[in-house]
Short mmCIF file of C-alpha atoms in Angstrom, two decimals:
data_model
loop_
_atom_site.label_atom_id
_atom_site.label_comp_id
_atom_site.label_asym_id
_atom_site.label_seq_id
_atom_site.Cartn_x
_atom_site.Cartn_y
_atom_site.Cartn_z
CA MET A 1 -20.39 -17.12 -39.46
CA GLN A 2 -17.11 -15.22 -39.41
CA SER A 3 -19.42 -11.98 -37.13
CA GLU A 4 -20.65 -14.95 -34.69
CA MET A 5 -16.32 -16.00 -34.15
CA LYS A 6 -15.69 -12.31 -33.45
CA LYS A 7 -18.31 -12.02 -31.24
CA GLY A 8 -17.58 -15.59 -29.79
CA PHE A 9 -14.24 -13.81 -29.17
CA LYS A 10 -15.10 -10.95 -27.50
CA TYR A 11 -17.44 -12.76 -24.92
CA ARG A 12 -14.82 -14.77 -24.38
CA VAL A 13 -12.15 -12.55 -23.49
CA ALA A 14 -15.34 -10.40 -21.74
CA ALA A 15 -16.25 -13.48 -19.39
CA ASN A 16 -12.58 -13.99 -18.10
CA TRP A 17 -11.35 -10.29 -18.11
CA ASP A 18 -11.46 -10.61 -14.05
CA TYR A 19 -9.28 -13.61 -14.16
CA PHE A 20 -6.65 -12.72 -17.10
CA GLY A 21 -7.04 -9.13 -17.43
CA LEU A 22 -4.68 -7.73 -15.45
CA PRO A 23 -1.90 -10.25 -15.06
CA GLY A 24 -2.07 -9.40 -19.12
CA ILE A 25 -1.60 -6.19 -19.26
CA LEU A 26 1.24 -6.58 -16.59
CA ILE A 27 2.94 -10.06 -18.28
CA LEU A 28 2.92 -7.28 -21.76
CA VAL A 29 4.68 -4.29 -19.99
CA VAL A 30 7.40 -6.60 -18.73
CA VAL A 31 8.12 -8.10 -22.03
CA ILE A 32 8.07 -4.11 -23.47
CA PHE A 33 10.18 -2.38 -21.15
CA SER A 34 12.98 -5.67 -21.26
CA ALA A 35 12.71 -5.53 -24.75
CA LEU A 36 13.94 -1.52 -24.60
CA SER A 37 16.27 -1.24 -21.49
CA PRO A 38 18.12 -4.54 -20.40
CA ALA A 39 18.69 -3.07 -17.43
CA PHE A 40 15.20 -4.06 -17.23
CA ARG A 41 15.83 -7.46 -17.68
CA SER A 42 18.53 -7.20 -14.09
CA ALA A 43 17.78 -9.66 -11.28
CA TYR A 44 18.28 -6.36 -9.43
CA SER A 45 15.82 -4.70 -11.26
CA LEU A 46 13.45 -6.85 -11.04
CA MET A 47 14.14 -7.55 -7.13
CA ALA A 48 14.13 -3.87 -6.32
CA ASN A 49 10.72 -3.61 -8.12
CA PHE A 50 8.98 -6.05 -5.93
CA LYS A 51 10.68 -4.31 -2.89
CA TYR A 52 9.19 -0.97 -3.14
CA SER A 53 6.37 -2.29 -4.13
CA ALA A 54 5.76 -4.24 -1.26
CA LEU A 55 4.91 -1.25 1.15
CA THR A 56 1.89 -0.24 -1.30
CA ALA A 57 0.68 -4.30 -1.04
CA ILE A 58 0.93 -3.38 2.74
CA ALA A 59 -1.41 -0.41 2.51
CA ALA A 60 -3.75 -2.30 0.07
CA ILE A 61 -4.92 -5.25 2.08
CA GLY A 62 -5.53 -3.32 4.52
CA MET A 63 -7.84 -1.05 2.32
CA THR A 64 -9.15 -4.06 0.40
CA PHE A 65 -10.87 -4.79 4.26
CA CYS A 66 -12.22 -1.02 4.06
CA ILE A 67 -13.35 -1.53 0.37
CA THR A 68 -15.33 -4.60 1.27
CA SER A 69 -16.57 -3.20 3.91
CA GLY A 70 -17.78 -0.33 1.76
CA ASP A 71 -16.39 2.63 3.34
CA PHE A 72 -12.77 3.34 2.19
CA ASP A 73 -9.73 5.00 3.98
CA ILE A 74 -7.54 8.34 3.24
CA SER A 75 -5.42 8.62 5.89
CA VAL A 76 -3.60 5.21 5.28
CA GLY A 77 -0.76 6.81 3.47
CA SER A 78 -0.57 9.34 6.59
CA MET A 79 -0.73 6.77 9.36
CA LEU A 80 1.95 4.68 7.41
CA ALA A 81 4.46 7.62 7.34
CA LEU A 82 3.60 8.86 11.18
CA VAL A 83 4.37 4.82 12.07
CA SER A 84 7.07 4.76 9.89
CA VAL A 85 8.94 7.49 11.32
CA LEU A 86 8.04 6.43 14.70
CA GLY A 87 9.09 3.08 13.84
CA ALA A 88 12.36 3.81 12.06
CA THR A 89 13.64 5.76 16.09
CA LEU A 90 12.11 3.16 18.39
CA ALA A 91 14.70 0.52 16.34
CA GLN A 92 17.19 2.53 17.06
CA ARG A 93 16.64 3.16 20.70
CA MET A 94 15.71 -0.81 21.50
CA ASN A 95 15.59 -3.73 19.87
CA GLY A 96 14.52 -4.23 16.61
CA VAL A 97 11.72 -7.34 17.53
CA VAL A 98 10.25 -5.15 20.60
CA ALA A 99 10.13 -2.29 18.22
CA VAL A 100 7.81 -4.06 15.32
CA LEU A 101 5.30 -4.81 17.87
CA LEU A 102 5.12 -1.34 19.50
CA VAL A 103 4.51 -0.27 15.65
CA LEU A 104 2.30 -2.47 15.22
CA ALA A 105 0.11 -2.55 18.32
CA LEU A 106 0.69 1.95 17.72
CA ALA A 107 -0.61 0.85 13.71
CA SER A 108 -3.69 -0.84 14.89
CA PHE A 109 -4.28 1.40 17.46
CA LEU A 110 -4.66 4.30 15.17
CA GLY A 111 -6.89 2.39 12.82
CA LEU A 112 -9.05 1.76 15.98
CA VAL A 113 -9.57 5.50 16.56
CA ASN A 114 -10.61 5.81 12.80
CA GLY A 115 -13.45 2.96 13.44
CA LEU A 116 -14.26 4.39 16.73
CA PHE A 117 -15.28 7.37 14.98
CA VAL A 118 -17.00 6.21 12.10
CA THR A 119 -18.94 2.72 13.96
CA LYS A 120 -20.04 4.92 17.35
CA LEU A 121 -19.82 8.84 16.61
CA ASN A 122 -21.65 7.76 13.29
CA ILE A 123 -19.53 10.20 11.53
CA PRO A 124 -19.32 9.38 7.61
CA ALA A 125 -15.91 7.29 6.76
CA PHE A 126 -14.71 9.95 4.36
CA ILE A 127 -15.19 13.08 6.68
CA THR A 128 -13.20 10.65 9.58
CA THR A 129 -10.15 9.20 7.79
CA LEU A 130 -10.03 12.78 6.06
CA GLY A 131 -9.07 15.01 9.09
CA MET A 132 -7.27 11.37 10.44
CA MET A 133 -4.91 12.04 7.32
CA PHE A 134 -4.38 15.49 8.19
CA ILE A 135 -3.62 14.67 11.98
CA TYR A 136 -1.47 12.16 11.63
CA ARG A 137 0.51 13.80 8.85
CA ALA A 138 1.19 16.65 10.97
CA ILE A 139 1.99 14.45 13.75
CA ALA A 140 4.48 12.90 11.81
CA PHE A 141 5.85 16.36 10.58
CA ILE A 142 6.29 17.68 14.11
CA TYR A 143 7.26 14.90 15.62
CA THR A 144 10.26 14.63 12.99
CA ASN A 145 10.45 18.82 12.16
CA ASN A 146 10.34 17.66 9.17
CA THR A 147 13.64 15.98 8.43
CA PRO A 148 14.60 12.25 7.41
CA VAL A 149 14.81 9.80 9.80
CA PRO A 150 17.56 7.25 8.86
CA ILE A 151 17.33 4.50 10.06
CA LYS A 152 20.98 3.15 11.39
CA SER A 153 20.02 -0.12 13.34
CA PRO A 154 21.92 -3.44 11.84
CA PHE A 155 18.39 -5.15 12.93
CA TRP A 156 16.80 -2.98 10.29
CA LEU A 157 19.75 -3.18 7.90
CA PHE A 158 20.03 -6.65 7.40
#
C-alpha cells in the first residue's frame, strides 16, 4: 500500500513537472536567498532583478520562434549588441520614438538577412548564424571602437 502511494506521488510529480517544476524551483530559490540575505528581500533588489532579466526575456522570445521552427539562432546576442550601440547613438541625435522605430527596423532587417540565407540559399541555420554572429559583433566593435556608448538622452534615462 505504501509503495503504491510513493509510486503515485512520483507519478503525480512527473506528470505535473511541466506546470509546476520551474515555478517551484524559482519560489524555493527566492525563499532561500531571502532567508540568507535581507537585502535580497528589498523592493530595489526585486526591481533590479526584473529589469536585468527583461533583456534576456526579450531575446528569448525571438529565440522561441526559431526553436519552434526546428532551428536556432546563435547570432542573437551579437545582433542585440549591434542594435543597442546603434540605438544608443541614435537616441542622442534624434527623437527617442524615431530612434526606437529605426532600431526595430534595423533588428528586423538583420533577422531577415539571417532568414534569407537559411531559406533562399539553403545554408544550415547553425552555419549562417555562427557566421553572422561574428559579423554583427565585429560591426559593433568597429562602430564603437571597442568603447562603451553612454546614453545621455533624457528620453532614455526616464
